Amino acid sequence: MARRLDTYLQTLISEENFDFYSTVRDFTDNEVAPHILQWERDHELVPESCIRKMGEIGLFGLPIAEEYGGQGGAQTELILMGLAMGYHSQSVAITPGAAISLGAKPLQLCGTEVQKRAHLPDLAAGKRMFVFGLSEPGRGSDAANPEVTAKKVGDDWIISGEKCWSTNAKWASHVIVHAMTDPDGAHAKRSTCFIVPIDAQGVSYVEMSGKRVWEQSSTGSIMFENVHVKDEDVLGELHNGFKVMVTTLNGGRLFIASLALASLAFALDKTRVYAEERIQFDDKSIGRFQRVQDVIIDMDIVLERNLTWLIHLCRLYDENRLSREQAAKVKVDSSRAASELIAMAMEVCGGVACLDEFGLIRHHNDVFVTRVGEGSNFALKDLIVRPLRKG
Ligand SMILES: Cc1cc2nc3c(=O)[nH]c(=O)nc-3n(C[C@H](O)[C@H](O)[C@H](O)COP(=O)(O)OP(=O)(O)OC[C@H]3O[C@@H](n4cnc5c(N)ncnc54)[C@H](O)[C@@H]3O)c2cc1C
């Protein structure tokens, strides 16, 4: 059965891009799909052997320039990876996704030449992984005012505090720490980003327990106890670290939208096939009921509409013309629509949708993260409304 995702992508992207998408789709069909249920039942993170294979097919270097050892690809390729891999598992897809769009990206956007040469080749090869250290136990949406501090003492900066919800913490080589450096500065001009090695003295990590979404993705709390770093570890401008973080999140939000649509694409295929196979009343399929058809039609419309929108925004991103509002809107709309429709898809499938082996419950749970991750949808509306209030 042809995936509806494939049908739409064929009309939206170049042949070269579709070949790349097919490579990641086949990789995921072979390396992830046959194992994901067992990984879930065993509460296992993505195995390191699987991450290594992702590195071997070049996924970690996708949008990194060739001069730094990457594939020199564009945002579209990153999104295609999210769609192809997220179709079976968002939590597997977010592993390279966060490594690229949240870990390596700030370095690509704001790093010095020395920092880029020091890290990007190993990041592109999958030998290192950077973690995006924005969120804290006391600072989620209010991220411009970190409680983690970095104080200048002599030649050193001394970092203290805790980051949480750090995706890929288990595999991290470094953390990009967003820390308060000038509490008396103007709003959003009080913080600085630092590149901190995970094995620096005073850094410790613990995997967060009890998470029932993105189960195969590592999510850690990272503690900093008087960790010493130098001026050359500052990423971007001093006291302008929030800009580094929010600029990075523009691309990240496009990736999150791709995960929401990947889950929707899976749910659509699963539901339309099941609706034809499930026989109830008079030896006929439930696919003949118009209320069932309505759910399937709505999923199909949203998938085609938002894929078209997302691919368009990827092109704007590559041309440096994507606004923060545009990235926020496609993330808000895709995540909200996908989660509402996946809940409806489960209702169409009935009791069987509650079984892990059916696959829908995984996407139902994981799609929730796309509503709160990289800016909760409610908070992002503050951003979206700004141009609407200018008159
Ligand atoms: C699985 C997972 C992985 C993550 N990975 C990372 C990572 O790698 N790095 C990282 O830094 N962070 C990461 N995060 C954190 C994520 O970005 C935050 O959860 C998100 O920013 C929201 O913050 P919060 O959860 O503290 O919610 P809060 O800020 O406490 O907000 C709670 C709720 O309050 C409401 N709200 C908040 N502000 C507003 C507002 N202005 N207007 C209206 N309503 C509002 C919303 O409903 C919101 O959902 C991850 C989170 C999850 C769940």
Short mmCIF file of C-alpha atoms and ligand atoms in Angstrom, two decimals:
data_model
loop_
_atom_site.label_atom_id
_atom_site.label_comp_id
_atom_site.label_asym_id
_atom_site.label_seq_id
_atom_site.Cartn_x
_atom_site.Cartn_y
_atom_site.Cartn_z
CA MET A 1 0.00 0.00 0.00
CA ALA A 2 1.42 3.40 -0.99
CA ARG A 3 1.80 5.78 1.93
CA ARG A 4 -0.23 8.97 1.48
CA LEU A 5 2.88 10.79 2.69
CA ASP A 6 4.83 9.46 -0.31
CA THR A 7 2.04 10.42 -2.71
CA TYR A 8 2.09 14.05 -1.56
CA LEU A 9 5.86 14.37 -1.25
CA GLN A 10 6.31 13.17 -4.83
CA THR A 11 4.46 16.27 -6.04
CA LEU A 12 6.13 18.68 -3.59
CA ILE A 13 9.86 17.97 -3.68
CA SER A 14 12.59 17.32 -6.25
CA GLU A 15 13.49 13.82 -7.42
CA GLU A 16 16.81 14.12 -5.59
CA ASN A 17 15.03 15.04 -2.36
CA PHE A 18 12.57 12.18 -2.83
CA ASP A 19 15.47 9.73 -3.26
CA PHE A 20 16.91 10.98 0.03
CA TYR A 21 13.50 10.62 1.74
CA SER A 22 13.22 7.06 0.37
CA THR A 23 16.65 6.17 1.76
CA VAL A 24 15.66 7.28 5.28
CA ARG A 25 12.22 5.64 4.94
CA ASP A 26 13.82 2.31 3.95
CA PHE A 27 16.41 2.63 6.72
CA THR A 28 13.60 3.18 9.24
CA ASP A 29 11.49 0.34 7.83
CA ASN A 30 14.45 -2.03 8.25
CA GLU A 31 16.25 -0.77 11.36
CA VAL A 32 13.49 0.73 13.51
CA ALA A 33 10.04 -0.60 12.60
CA PRO A 34 10.78 -4.30 13.32
CA HIS A 35 12.19 -3.47 16.81
CA ILE A 36 10.25 -0.47 18.11
CA LEU A 37 7.58 -2.48 19.95
CA GLN A 38 10.16 -4.51 21.85
CA TRP A 39 12.18 -1.38 22.71
CA GLU A 40 8.97 0.11 24.10
CA ARG A 41 8.02 -2.95 26.10
CA ASP A 42 11.57 -3.14 27.51
CA HIS A 43 11.60 0.66 28.19
CA GLU A 44 14.82 0.85 26.19
CA LEU A 45 16.33 3.98 24.68
CA VAL A 46 17.30 3.92 21.00
CA PRO A 47 20.18 1.42 20.91
CA GLU A 48 23.61 2.93 20.28
CA SER A 49 24.06 0.51 17.35
CA CYS A 50 21.06 2.16 15.65
CA ILE A 51 22.45 5.65 16.30
CA ARG A 52 25.80 4.52 14.84
CA LYS A 53 24.06 3.34 11.67
CA MET A 54 22.31 6.73 11.36
CA GLY A 55 25.79 8.29 11.46
CA GLU A 56 27.02 5.90 8.77
CA ILE A 57 24.33 7.04 6.34
CA GLY A 58 25.27 10.67 7.04
CA LEU A 59 22.18 11.82 8.93
CA PHE A 60 24.01 13.83 11.58
CA GLY A 61 25.77 16.00 8.99
CA LEU A 62 22.68 16.79 6.91
CA PRO A 63 22.56 20.60 7.04
CA ILE A 64 26.23 21.11 8.01
CA ALA A 65 28.37 22.69 5.28
CA GLU A 66 30.66 20.35 3.34
CA GLU A 67 33.74 22.36 4.37
CA TYR A 68 33.02 21.25 7.96
CA GLY A 69 32.48 17.63 6.97
CA GLY A 70 28.70 17.72 6.55
CA GLN A 71 26.40 16.90 3.64
CA GLY A 72 25.72 20.57 2.90
CA GLY A 73 22.00 19.86 2.67
CA ALA A 74 19.12 22.20 3.27
CA GLN A 75 16.31 22.41 5.83
CA THR A 76 14.05 20.40 3.52
CA GLU A 77 16.27 17.33 3.96
CA LEU A 78 16.12 17.63 7.73
CA ILE A 79 12.33 17.80 7.59
CA LEU A 80 12.23 14.82 5.21
CA MET A 81 14.23 12.86 7.76
CA GLY A 82 11.67 13.82 10.45
CA LEU A 83 8.81 12.67 8.23
CA ALA A 84 10.44 9.40 7.15
CA MET A 85 11.64 8.36 10.60
CA GLY A 86 8.82 9.87 12.65
CA TYR A 87 6.33 7.75 10.67
CA HIS A 88 7.38 4.80 12.82
CA SER A 89 8.68 6.59 15.89
CA GLN A 90 8.98 10.24 16.88
CA SER A 91 11.29 9.33 19.73
CA VAL A 92 13.77 7.66 17.39
CA ALA A 93 13.54 10.55 14.92
CA ILE A 94 14.13 13.20 17.58
CA THR A 95 17.50 11.64 18.41
CA PRO A 96 19.26 12.79 15.20
CA GLY A 97 16.66 15.60 14.89
CA ALA A 98 17.59 17.29 18.17
CA ALA A 99 21.29 16.57 17.64
CA ILE A 100 21.13 18.52 14.38
CA SER A 101 18.44 21.17 14.85
CA LEU A 102 19.10 22.01 18.53
CA GLY A 103 22.65 20.73 19.15
CA ALA A 104 24.74 21.58 16.10
CA LYS A 105 22.56 24.42 14.81
CA PRO A 106 23.52 27.13 17.37
CA LEU A 107 27.15 26.48 16.55
CA GLN A 108 26.45 26.73 12.81
CA LEU A 109 24.53 29.98 13.31
CA CYS A 110 26.59 31.73 15.97
CA GLY A 111 29.90 29.89 16.44
CA THR A 112 33.30 31.43 15.74
CA GLU A 113 35.44 29.89 13.00
CA VAL A 114 37.60 28.26 15.69
CA GLN A 115 34.55 26.76 17.43
CA LYS A 116 33.13 25.48 14.14
CA ARG A 117 36.40 23.83 13.12
CA ALA A 118 36.75 22.31 16.60
CA HIS A 119 33.30 20.70 16.73
CA LEU A 120 31.34 20.57 13.47
CA PRO A 121 33.32 17.76 11.76
CA ASP A 122 32.77 15.42 14.73
CA LEU A 123 29.13 16.50 15.06
CA ALA A 124 28.58 15.82 11.35
CA ALA A 125 30.12 12.37 11.72
CA GLY A 126 27.95 11.54 14.74
CA LYS A 127 31.04 11.20 16.95
CA ARG A 128 29.89 14.07 19.21
CA MET A 129 26.49 15.27 20.25
CA PHE A 130 25.58 18.71 21.62
CA VAL A 131 22.58 19.19 23.89
CA PHE A 132 20.39 22.32 23.92
CA GLY A 133 20.38 23.54 27.51
CA LEU A 134 17.56 26.09 27.69
CA SER A 135 14.86 24.64 29.98
CA GLU A 136 15.26 24.50 33.76
CA PRO A 137 13.06 23.19 36.59
CA GLY A 138 11.93 26.76 37.35
CA ARG A 139 12.17 28.20 33.82
CA GLY A 140 10.16 26.72 30.95
CA SER A 141 8.26 29.24 28.82
CA ASP A 142 9.92 32.07 30.77
CA ALA A 143 13.25 31.06 29.28
CA ALA A 144 14.77 34.53 28.87
CA ASN A 145 15.55 34.68 32.59
CA PRO A 146 17.58 31.58 33.47
CA GLU A 147 18.20 30.64 37.07
CA VAL A 148 21.44 28.95 36.00
CA THR A 149 24.14 31.56 36.53
CA ALA A 150 27.60 32.18 35.05
CA LYS A 151 29.75 34.55 37.09
CA LYS A 152 33.08 35.99 35.98
CA VAL A 153 35.82 35.33 38.54
CA GLY A 154 39.27 36.27 37.29
CA ASP A 155 39.69 34.76 33.81
CA ASP A 156 37.04 32.10 34.37
CA TRP A 157 33.28 31.93 34.12
CA ILE A 158 31.78 29.80 36.90
CA ILE A 159 28.49 28.10 36.04
CA SER A 160 26.01 26.82 38.65
CA GLY A 161 22.47 25.48 38.47
CA GLU A 162 20.39 22.83 36.73
CA LYS A 163 19.05 22.25 33.23
CA CYS A 164 16.27 19.74 32.61
CA TRP A 165 14.36 18.13 29.75
CA SER A 166 17.68 17.92 27.90
CA THR A 167 17.10 15.69 24.86
CA ASN A 168 20.03 13.36 24.05
CA ALA A 169 21.67 13.94 27.45
CA LYS A 170 22.81 10.31 27.61
CA TRP A 171 24.87 10.68 24.44
CA ALA A 172 26.00 14.27 25.00
CA SER A 173 29.60 15.31 24.51
CA HIS A 174 28.79 18.97 25.29
CA VAL A 175 25.90 21.08 26.55
CA ILE A 176 25.08 24.54 25.26
CA VAL A 177 24.24 26.19 28.56
CA HIS A 178 22.07 29.28 28.58
CA ALA A 179 23.03 31.14 31.76
CA MET A 180 22.29 34.45 33.47
CA THR A 181 25.33 36.73 33.17
CA ASP A 182 23.85 40.23 33.64
CA PRO A 183 20.76 40.21 35.90
CA ASP A 184 20.45 44.01 35.64
CA GLY A 185 20.47 44.04 31.82
CA ALA A 186 17.49 44.77 29.60
CA HIS A 187 14.93 42.00 28.98
CA ALA A 188 16.40 39.24 26.79
CA LYS A 189 19.88 40.82 27.12
CA ARG A 190 20.80 39.26 30.44
CA SER A 191 22.08 35.86 29.45
CA THR A 192 24.97 34.21 27.59
CA CYS A 193 25.43 30.78 25.99
CA PHE A 194 28.46 28.64 26.84
CA ILE A 195 29.79 25.44 25.28
CA VAL A 196 30.42 23.12 28.23
CA PRO A 197 31.94 19.63 27.90
CA ILE A 198 29.80 17.03 29.66
CA ASP A 199 32.92 15.60 31.31
CA ALA A 200 34.00 18.97 32.78
CA GLN A 201 34.54 18.90 36.52
CA GLY A 202 31.28 19.69 38.36
CA VAL A 203 28.91 18.51 35.59
CA SER A 204 26.63 15.57 36.37
CA TYR A 205 23.67 14.05 34.55
CA VAL A 206 20.74 11.87 35.48
CA GLU A 207 18.16 10.42 33.08
CA MET A 208 14.68 11.77 33.93
CA SER A 209 12.45 8.93 35.08
CA GLY A 210 8.74 8.33 34.56
CA LYS A 211 8.51 9.87 31.09
CA ARG A 212 5.74 8.16 29.09
CA VAL A 213 6.23 10.06 25.84
CA TRP A 214 9.16 9.85 23.41
CA GLU A 215 10.17 6.76 25.38
CA GLN A 216 13.15 5.81 23.22
CA SER A 217 14.64 9.32 23.43
CA SER A 218 17.09 10.19 26.20
CA THR A 219 15.87 13.11 28.36
CA GLY A 220 18.16 14.23 31.15
CA SER A 221 18.61 16.65 34.00
CA ILE A 222 22.09 18.12 33.94
CA MET A 223 23.57 19.70 37.06
CA PHE A 224 26.39 22.28 37.09
CA GLU A 225 28.28 22.76 40.32
CA ASN A 226 30.90 25.53 40.06
CA VAL A 227 31.88 24.53 36.54
CA HIS A 228 34.77 26.61 35.18
CA VAL A 229 34.80 27.71 31.52
CA LYS A 230 36.71 30.38 29.59
CA ASP A 231 35.84 33.32 27.33
CA GLU A 232 36.53 31.19 24.27
CA ASP A 233 33.66 28.90 25.36
CA VAL A 234 31.12 31.70 24.96
CA LEU A 235 28.81 30.95 22.02
CA GLY A 236 27.54 34.09 20.27
CA GLU A 237 27.66 37.51 21.88
CA LEU A 238 28.03 38.17 25.57
CA HIS A 239 24.68 38.91 27.28
CA ASN A 240 22.88 38.07 24.04
CA GLY A 241 22.47 34.34 24.63
CA PHE A 242 18.69 34.36 24.42
CA LYS A 243 19.00 35.42 20.78
CA VAL A 244 21.17 32.35 20.10
CA MET A 245 18.45 30.16 21.60
CA VAL A 246 15.42 31.70 19.89
CA THR A 247 17.14 31.86 16.51
CA THR A 248 17.89 28.15 16.81
CA LEU A 249 14.29 27.37 17.72
CA ASN A 250 12.97 28.68 14.38
CA GLY A 251 14.41 25.68 12.53
CA GLY A 252 13.65 23.38 15.46
CA ARG A 253 9.96 24.24 15.30
CA LEU A 254 9.83 23.22 11.65
CA PHE A 255 11.30 19.88 12.68
CA ILE A 256 8.71 19.46 15.45
CA ALA A 257 5.97 20.15 12.88
CA SER A 258 7.43 17.39 10.70
CA LEU A 259 7.14 14.93 13.60
CA ALA A 260 3.50 15.84 14.18
CA LEU A 261 2.76 15.30 10.48
CA ALA A 262 4.70 12.03 10.45
CA SER A 263 2.46 10.72 13.23
CA LEU A 264 -0.62 11.96 11.39
CA ALA A 265 0.56 10.23 8.20
CA PHE A 266 0.97 6.93 10.08
CA ALA A 267 -2.47 7.28 11.69
CA LEU A 268 -4.09 8.04 8.33
CA ASP A 269 -2.65 4.94 6.65
CA LYS A 270 -3.41 2.72 9.62
CA THR A 271 -6.99 3.95 9.92
CA ARG A 272 -7.95 3.87 6.24
CA VAL A 273 -6.70 0.28 5.91
CA TYR A 274 -8.34 -0.84 9.16
CA ALA A 275 -11.65 0.81 8.23
CA GLU A 276 -11.81 -1.32 5.07
CA GLU A 277 -10.83 -4.53 6.86
CA ARG A 278 -13.02 -4.25 9.94
CA ILE A 279 -16.39 -5.89 9.32
CA GLN A 280 -19.40 -4.88 11.45
CA PHE A 281 -23.12 -5.25 10.66
CA ASP A 282 -24.29 -7.03 7.49
CA ASP A 283 -20.81 -8.36 6.62
CA LYS A 284 -19.64 -4.95 5.46
CA SER A 285 -16.66 -2.78 6.41
CA ILE A 286 -16.91 0.18 8.80
CA GLY A 287 -15.32 2.20 5.97
CA ARG A 288 -18.81 2.59 4.50
CA PHE A 289 -19.98 4.79 7.40
CA GLN A 290 -19.80 8.47 6.50
CA ARG A 291 -18.73 9.50 10.00
CA VAL A 292 -15.76 7.15 9.68
CA GLN A 293 -14.98 8.53 6.22
CA ASP A 294 -15.13 12.10 7.58
CA VAL A 295 -12.27 11.39 10.01
CA ILE A 296 -10.16 9.83 7.25
CA ILE A 297 -10.89 12.69 4.85
CA ASP A 298 -9.99 15.30 7.49
CA MET A 299 -6.67 13.57 8.20
CA ASP A 300 -5.90 13.47 4.50
CA ILE A 301 -6.74 17.16 3.99
CA VAL A 302 -4.61 18.30 6.93
CA LEU A 303 -1.71 16.11 5.84
CA GLU A 304 -1.63 17.50 2.31
CA ARG A 305 -2.23 21.10 3.42
CA ASN A 306 0.37 21.20 6.18
CA LEU A 307 3.01 19.28 4.22
CA THR A 308 2.70 21.83 1.43
CA TRP A 309 2.96 24.65 3.95
CA LEU A 310 5.94 23.09 5.74
CA ILE A 311 7.95 22.46 2.57
CA HIS A 312 7.30 26.07 1.53
CA LEU A 313 8.56 27.33 4.90
CA CYS A 314 11.70 25.18 4.64
CA ARG A 315 12.53 27.01 1.41
CA LEU A 316 12.01 30.37 3.14
CA TYR A 317 14.25 29.20 5.98
CA ASP A 318 17.05 28.35 3.55
CA GLU A 319 16.69 31.76 1.94
CA ASN A 320 16.87 33.38 5.40
CA ARG A 321 13.35 34.78 4.95
CA LEU A 322 11.41 32.77 7.52
CA SER A 323 9.85 34.86 10.30
CA ARG A 324 9.55 33.60 13.87
CA GLU A 325 5.75 33.83 13.58
CA GLN A 326 5.69 31.61 10.49
CA ALA A 327 7.75 28.90 12.19
CA ALA A 328 5.56 29.12 15.30
CA LYS A 329 2.31 28.95 13.32
CA VAL A 330 3.11 25.78 11.40
CA LYS A 331 4.28 24.10 14.62
CA VAL A 332 1.15 25.15 16.55
CA ASP A 333 -1.27 24.17 13.79
CA SER A 334 0.38 20.85 12.83
CA SER A 335 0.71 19.65 16.42
CA ARG A 336 -2.80 20.68 17.43
CA ALA A 337 -4.48 19.26 14.31
CA ALA A 338 -2.46 16.03 14.43
CA SER A 339 -3.25 15.37 18.09
CA GLU A 340 -6.97 16.03 17.65
CA LEU A 341 -7.16 13.85 14.54
CA ILE A 342 -5.11 10.99 15.99
CA ALA A 343 -7.53 10.86 18.94
CA MET A 344 -10.39 10.63 16.40
CA ALA A 345 -8.50 7.97 14.42
CA MET A 346 -8.25 5.89 17.59
CA GLU A 347 -11.99 6.19 18.07
CA VAL A 348 -12.55 4.96 14.50
CA CYS A 349 -10.40 1.89 15.21
CA GLY A 350 -12.08 1.21 18.56
CA GLY A 351 -10.63 -1.07 21.24
CA VAL A 352 -7.76 -2.36 19.14
CA ALA A 353 -6.30 1.18 19.13
CA CYS A 354 -5.47 0.69 22.84
CA LEU A 355 -2.98 -2.08 22.05
CA ASP A 356 0.67 -1.13 21.73
CA GLU A 357 1.19 -3.49 18.79
CA PHE A 358 -1.39 -1.56 16.76
CA GLY A 359 0.92 1.48 16.84
CA LEU A 360 -1.62 4.30 17.19
CA ILE A 361 -1.23 4.73 20.94
CA ARG A 362 2.50 5.44 20.46
CA HIS A 363 1.71 8.32 18.11
CA HIS A 364 -1.16 9.50 20.30
CA ASN A 365 1.22 9.82 23.26
CA ASP A 366 4.19 11.19 21.35
CA VAL A 367 2.25 13.84 19.48
CA PHE A 368 1.54 15.56 22.81
CA VAL A 369 5.23 16.53 23.01
CA THR A 370 4.87 18.43 19.76
CA ARG A 371 2.30 20.66 21.49
CA VAL A 372 4.58 21.67 24.38
CA GLY A 373 8.11 21.09 23.06
CA GLU A 374 10.19 23.97 21.64
CA GLY A 375 7.69 26.46 23.00
CA SER A 376 4.27 25.44 24.28
CA ASN A 377 1.51 26.21 21.78
CA PHE A 378 -0.26 28.51 24.24
CA ALA A 379 2.89 30.53 24.89
CA LEU A 380 3.75 30.69 21.17
CA LYS A 381 0.47 32.45 20.51
CA ASP A 382 1.99 35.50 22.26
CA LEU A 383 4.46 35.57 19.37
CA ILE A 384 1.92 34.83 16.66
CA VAL A 385 -0.41 37.64 17.74
CA ARG A 386 2.27 40.38 17.59
CA PRO A 387 1.95 41.35 13.90
CA LEU A 388 -1.84 41.17 14.24
CA ARG A 389 -1.85 43.91 16.89
CA LYS A 390 0.34 46.37 15.01
CA GLY A 391 -2.64 47.77 13.14
C1 LIG B 1 10.17 15.24 25.94
C2 LIG B 1 10.66 16.65 26.05
C3 LIG B 1 11.92 17.00 25.52
C4 LIG B 1 12.40 18.30 25.68
N1 LIG B 1 13.66 18.60 25.19
C5 LIG B 1 14.22 19.82 25.50
C6 LIG B 1 15.59 20.12 25.18
O1 LIG B 1 16.29 19.34 24.53
N2 LIG B 1 16.12 21.30 25.61
C7 LIG B 1 15.38 22.20 26.30
O2 LIG B 1 15.91 23.26 26.65
N3 LIG B 1 14.07 21.98 26.60
C8 LIG B 1 13.48 20.80 26.23
N4 LIG B 1 12.16 20.54 26.56
C9 LIG B 1 11.41 21.52 27.35
C10 LIG B 1 10.29 22.21 26.58
O3 LIG B 1 10.84 23.11 25.66
C11 LIG B 1 9.39 22.86 27.64
O4 LIG B 1 8.61 21.82 28.19
C12 LIG B 1 8.51 23.95 27.07
O5 LIG B 1 9.29 25.07 26.73
C13 LIG B 1 7.44 24.39 28.07
O6 LIG B 1 7.98 24.66 29.31
P1 LIG B 1 7.36 23.99 30.65
O7 LIG B 1 7.15 22.56 30.37
O8 LIG B 1 8.21 24.37 31.78
O9 LIG B 1 5.95 24.65 30.78
P2 LIG B 1 5.57 26.03 31.54
O10 LIG B 1 6.41 27.16 31.06
O11 LIG B 1 5.49 25.78 32.99
O12 LIG B 1 4.12 26.24 30.97
C14 LIG B 1 3.06 25.35 31.33
C15 LIG B 1 1.84 25.73 30.55
O13 LIG B 1 1.45 27.06 30.93
C16 LIG B 1 0.86 27.69 29.84
N5 LIG B 1 1.63 28.91 29.49
C17 LIG B 1 2.95 29.15 29.74
N6 LIG B 1 3.30 30.35 29.27
C18 LIG B 1 2.19 30.88 28.69
C19 LIG B 1 1.91 32.12 28.03
N7 LIG B 1 2.86 33.04 27.83
N8 LIG B 1 0.64 32.30 27.57
C20 LIG B 1 -0.32 31.36 27.75
N9 LIG B 1 -0.10 30.19 28.37
C21 LIG B 1 1.12 29.96 28.84
C22 LIG B 1 0.88 26.70 28.67
O14 LIG B 1 -0.30 25.94 28.65
C23 LIG B 1 2.02 25.82 29.03
O15 LIG B 1 1.97 24.56 28.35
C24 LIG B 1 11.62 19.27 26.34
C25 LIG B 1 10.35 18.92 26.83
C26 LIG B 1 9.86 17.64 26.69
C27 LIG B 1 8.51 17.29 27.26
#
